[in-house]
Amino acid sequence: MSEMKLLVVEDDRSVLNLIATTLKIHGYSFVTAMTGKEAVSLCASHHPDLILLDLGLPDMDGIDVIRTVRTWSGAMIIIISARGEDSDKILALDSGADDYITKPFSIDELLARIRAASRRMKFVETLNDENSVFINGDLKIDYASNLVYVKDKEIHLTPIEYKLLCLLARNAGKVLTHSYIIDKIWGSGVDTDIVSLRVYMTSLRKKIRGEEDFIRTHIGIGYQMIRK
Ligand code: CA
């Protein structure tokens, strides 16, 4: 776990200290930045695997930090922000963030999100190509034959449900916004609304739900496959 490198970007010293102390206690290695410029430069020099990013920074907006860093870095980005509006979260996620935590947050939640990010990181490293098999707990997708199994039992999905599942699986752990999903599944400019998406997702979830639920709903924002 401790081989993961983090970058913490936070201009509020008390919050920064809280996060830093928590990371230190749990053996994570990390660097910290209090401005957007510092964050971008540390990201370039230290190649962090995970960035914990505050959005309200003194010199530049966190959204611009995401956009800048995303042009060259594949680091996971978790937003930690007091901006609780859905539109803020959606903008951050669509700009390239992976997940978000709303302030005030609990230390347990922060640690859980970091562990989830670490699992996703390891998982992405083991991903091969289109022909590989996706396994997440009891869920298995055989991309070569387009077959889906839950606990070794074959699940019959419609083509749209299968595309939705594959999209979520390829981005396991990442929160995908409604507009992102609609664009990826139906293409841009297609008039598919969130209500239709919800109908497809409800049916998909029902079919693949075993003892555990694989898909988390972020009300007003989108969906996320939970990395088991
Ligand atoms: Ca701030």
Coordinates of C-alpha atoms and ligand atoms in Angstrom, one line a residue:
M1 CA 0.0 0.0 0.0
S2 CA 2.7 2.4 0.9
E3 CA 4.3 2.3 -2.6
M4 CA 1.5 4.5 -3.8
K5 CA 2.6 8.2 -4.1
L6 CA 0.1 10.9 -3.2
L7 CA -0.1 14.6 -3.9
V8 CA -2.3 16.6 -1.5
V9 CA -3.4 20.0 -2.7
E10 CA -5.1 22.1 -0.1
D11 CA -4.7 25.8 0.8
D12 CA -6.4 25.6 4.2
R13 CA -3.5 24.7 6.5
S14 CA -5.7 23.0 9.2
V15 CA -7.3 20.7 6.6
L16 CA -3.9 20.1 5.0
N17 CA -2.4 19.2 8.4
L18 CA -5.3 16.8 9.2
I19 CA -4.9 15.0 5.9
A20 CA -1.1 14.9 6.2
T21 CA -1.2 13.5 9.7
T22 CA -3.7 10.9 8.6
L23 CA -1.5 9.8 5.6
K24 CA 1.6 9.8 7.8
I25 CA 0.0 7.5 10.4
H26 CA -1.1 5.1 7.7
G27 CA 2.3 4.9 6.1
Y28 CA 1.5 6.7 2.8
S29 CA 4.2 8.7 1.1
F30 CA 3.1 12.0 -0.1
V31 CA 3.9 15.6 -1.1
T32 CA 1.8 18.7 -0.4
A33 CA 1.0 21.8 -2.3
M34 CA -1.0 24.9 -1.2
T35 CA -1.4 26.5 -4.6
G36 CA -2.5 25.4 -8.1
K37 CA 0.8 26.2 -9.7
E38 CA 2.7 24.3 -7.1
A39 CA 0.3 21.4 -7.6
V40 CA 0.9 21.3 -11.3
S41 CA 4.7 21.5 -10.9
L42 CA 4.8 18.8 -8.2
C43 CA 2.7 16.6 -10.4
A44 CA 5.2 16.9 -13.2
S45 CA 8.2 16.3 -11.0
H46 CA 6.9 13.7 -8.6
H47 CA 4.5 11.7 -10.8
P48 CA 1.9 10.9 -8.1
D49 CA -0.4 8.0 -8.5
L50 CA -3.2 9.8 -6.6
I51 CA -4.0 13.5 -6.2
L52 CA -6.3 14.7 -3.4
L53 CA -7.4 18.0 -4.8
D54 CA -9.2 21.0 -3.2
L55 CA -11.1 23.1 -5.8
G56 CA -10.9 26.5 -4.2
L57 CA -7.3 27.4 -4.5
P58 CA -5.8 31.0 -4.2
D59 CA -4.1 31.2 -7.6
M60 CA -6.2 29.0 -9.9
D61 CA -9.3 27.0 -9.9
G62 CA -9.0 23.3 -9.1
I63 CA -10.9 22.5 -12.3
D64 CA -8.0 24.1 -14.3
V65 CA -5.5 22.1 -12.3
I66 CA -7.4 18.9 -13.4
R67 CA -7.5 20.0 -17.0
T68 CA -3.8 20.9 -17.0
V69 CA -2.6 17.8 -15.3
R70 CA -4.9 15.6 -17.4
T71 CA -3.1 16.5 -20.6
W72 CA -0.2 14.3 -19.5
S73 CA -0.9 12.5 -16.2
G74 CA -3.0 9.4 -15.7
A75 CA -3.0 9.9 -11.9
M76 CA -6.2 9.3 -10.1
I77 CA -7.8 12.5 -8.9
I78 CA -10.1 12.7 -5.9
I79 CA -11.7 16.0 -5.3
I80 CA -12.1 17.2 -1.7
S81 CA -14.2 20.2 -1.8
A82 CA -16.7 22.3 0.1
R83 CA -18.6 22.9 -3.2
G84 CA -21.4 20.5 -2.7
E85 CA -23.5 21.3 -5.7
D86 CA -24.1 18.6 -8.3
S87 CA -23.0 20.9 -11.0
D88 CA -19.6 21.4 -9.4
K89 CA -19.1 17.7 -9.0
I90 CA -20.2 17.0 -12.6
L91 CA -17.9 19.7 -13.9
A92 CA -14.9 18.2 -11.9
L93 CA -15.7 14.6 -13.0
D94 CA -16.2 15.6 -16.7
S95 CA -12.9 17.5 -16.5
G96 CA -11.1 14.3 -15.6
A97 CA -11.5 13.8 -11.8
D98 CA -12.2 10.2 -10.7
D99 CA -14.2 10.7 -7.5
Y100 CA -15.1 13.3 -5.0
I101 CA -15.5 13.9 -1.3
T102 CA -17.6 16.7 0.1
K103 CA -16.3 18.8 3.0
P104 CA -16.6 18.3 5.9
F105 CA -15.4 14.7 5.5
S106 CA -14.5 12.0 7.9
I107 CA -11.1 10.5 8.2
D108 CA -12.6 7.0 7.7
E109 CA -14.2 8.1 4.5
L110 CA -11.0 9.6 3.2
L111 CA -9.0 6.4 4.0
A112 CA -11.7 4.3 2.4
R113 CA -11.6 6.3 -0.8
I114 CA -7.7 6.1 -0.9
R115 CA -7.9 2.3 -0.5
A116 CA -10.5 2.1 -3.3
A117 CA -8.2 4.2 -5.5
S118 CA -5.3 1.9 -4.7
R119 CA -7.4 -1.1 -5.6
R120 CA -8.4 0.5 -8.9
M121 CA -4.8 1.4 -9.6
K122 CA -3.6 -2.2 -9.2
F123 CA -6.6 -3.4 -11.2
V124 CA -5.8 -1.0 -14.1
E125 CA -2.2 -2.3 -14.1
T126 CA -3.5 -5.9 -14.6
L127 CA -5.8 -4.9 -17.4
N128 CA -4.7 -6.3 -20.8
D129 CA -6.6 -5.6 -24.0
E130 CA -10.0 -6.1 -25.5
N131 CA -9.6 -9.9 -25.3
S132 CA -9.1 -9.9 -21.6
V133 CA -11.6 -11.0 -19.0
F134 CA -12.8 -8.6 -16.5
I135 CA -13.3 -9.9 -12.9
N136 CA -14.7 -7.9 -10.1
G137 CA -15.8 -10.0 -7.1
D138 CA -18.5 -12.4 -8.4
L139 CA -18.9 -10.4 -11.6
K140 CA -17.1 -11.6 -14.7
I141 CA -17.2 -10.2 -18.3
D142 CA -15.6 -12.2 -21.1
Y143 CA -15.0 -9.4 -23.6
A144 CA -14.0 -11.9 -26.4
S145 CA -17.3 -13.7 -26.3
N146 CA -19.5 -10.8 -25.0
L147 CA -20.7 -13.0 -22.1
V148 CA -21.4 -11.9 -18.6
Y149 CA -21.4 -14.1 -15.5
V150 CA -22.4 -13.5 -11.9
K151 CA -21.1 -16.4 -9.7
D152 CA -20.4 -18.4 -12.8
K153 CA -24.0 -18.1 -13.9
E154 CA -24.5 -16.6 -17.3
I155 CA -26.5 -13.4 -17.3
H156 CA -28.4 -12.4 -20.4
L157 CA -28.1 -8.7 -21.2
T158 CA -29.5 -6.6 -24.1
P159 CA -26.8 -4.9 -26.3
I160 CA -27.3 -1.5 -24.5
E161 CA -27.1 -3.1 -21.1
Y162 CA -23.9 -4.9 -22.1
K163 CA -22.4 -1.7 -23.5
L164 CA -23.3 0.1 -20.2
L165 CA -21.8 -2.6 -18.1
C166 CA -18.5 -2.6 -20.2
L167 CA -18.3 1.2 -19.9
L168 CA -18.7 1.0 -16.1
A169 CA -16.3 -1.9 -15.9
R170 CA -13.5 -0.2 -17.9
N171 CA -13.9 2.7 -15.5
A172 CA -14.4 0.7 -12.4
G173 CA -14.0 2.9 -9.3
K174 CA -14.6 6.1 -11.3
V175 CA -17.8 8.1 -11.0
L176 CA -19.2 8.5 -14.6
T177 CA -21.6 11.4 -15.1
H178 CA -24.9 11.0 -16.9
S179 CA -23.8 13.1 -19.8
Y180 CA -20.6 11.1 -20.1
I181 CA -22.4 7.8 -20.2
I182 CA -25.0 9.0 -22.7
D183 CA -22.3 10.4 -24.9
K184 CA -20.3 7.1 -24.8
I185 CA -23.3 4.8 -25.3
W186 CA -25.5 6.7 -27.7
G187 CA -23.1 9.2 -29.2
S188 CA -23.2 13.0 -28.9
G189 CA -26.2 14.8 -30.3
V190 CA -28.4 11.9 -29.6
D191 CA -31.5 12.8 -27.7
T192 CA -31.3 10.2 -25.0
D193 CA -32.3 11.6 -21.7
I194 CA -31.4 10.7 -18.1
V195 CA -34.8 9.1 -17.5
S196 CA -34.1 6.5 -20.2
L197 CA -30.6 6.0 -18.9
R198 CA -32.1 5.3 -15.5
V199 CA -34.5 2.7 -16.9
Y200 CA -31.6 0.9 -18.6
M201 CA -29.4 1.1 -15.4
T202 CA -32.3 -0.2 -13.2
S203 CA -32.7 -3.2 -15.5
L204 CA -28.9 -3.9 -15.7
R205 CA -28.5 -3.7 -11.9
K206 CA -31.4 -6.0 -11.3
K207 CA -29.9 -8.6 -13.7
I208 CA -26.3 -8.5 -12.2
R209 CA -27.2 -8.1 -8.6
G210 CA -26.1 -11.2 -6.7
E211 CA -25.3 -11.0 -3.0
E212 CA -23.5 -7.8 -3.7
D213 CA -24.3 -4.7 -5.6
F214 CA -21.8 -3.7 -8.2
I215 CA -23.1 -0.3 -9.2
R216 CA -23.5 2.7 -7.0
T217 CA -25.9 5.5 -7.9
H218 CA -24.8 9.0 -7.3
I219 CA -28.1 10.8 -7.3
G220 CA -28.2 13.8 -9.7
I221 CA -24.6 13.0 -10.9
G222 CA -24.2 9.5 -12.4
Y223 CA -23.0 6.0 -11.7
Q224 CA -19.9 4.1 -10.5
M225 CA -18.9 0.5 -10.6
I226 CA -17.7 -0.4 -7.1
R227 CA -14.3 -2.1 -7.2
K228 CA -14.6 -5.2 -5.0
Ligands
CA1 CA -9.6 25.9 -0.4

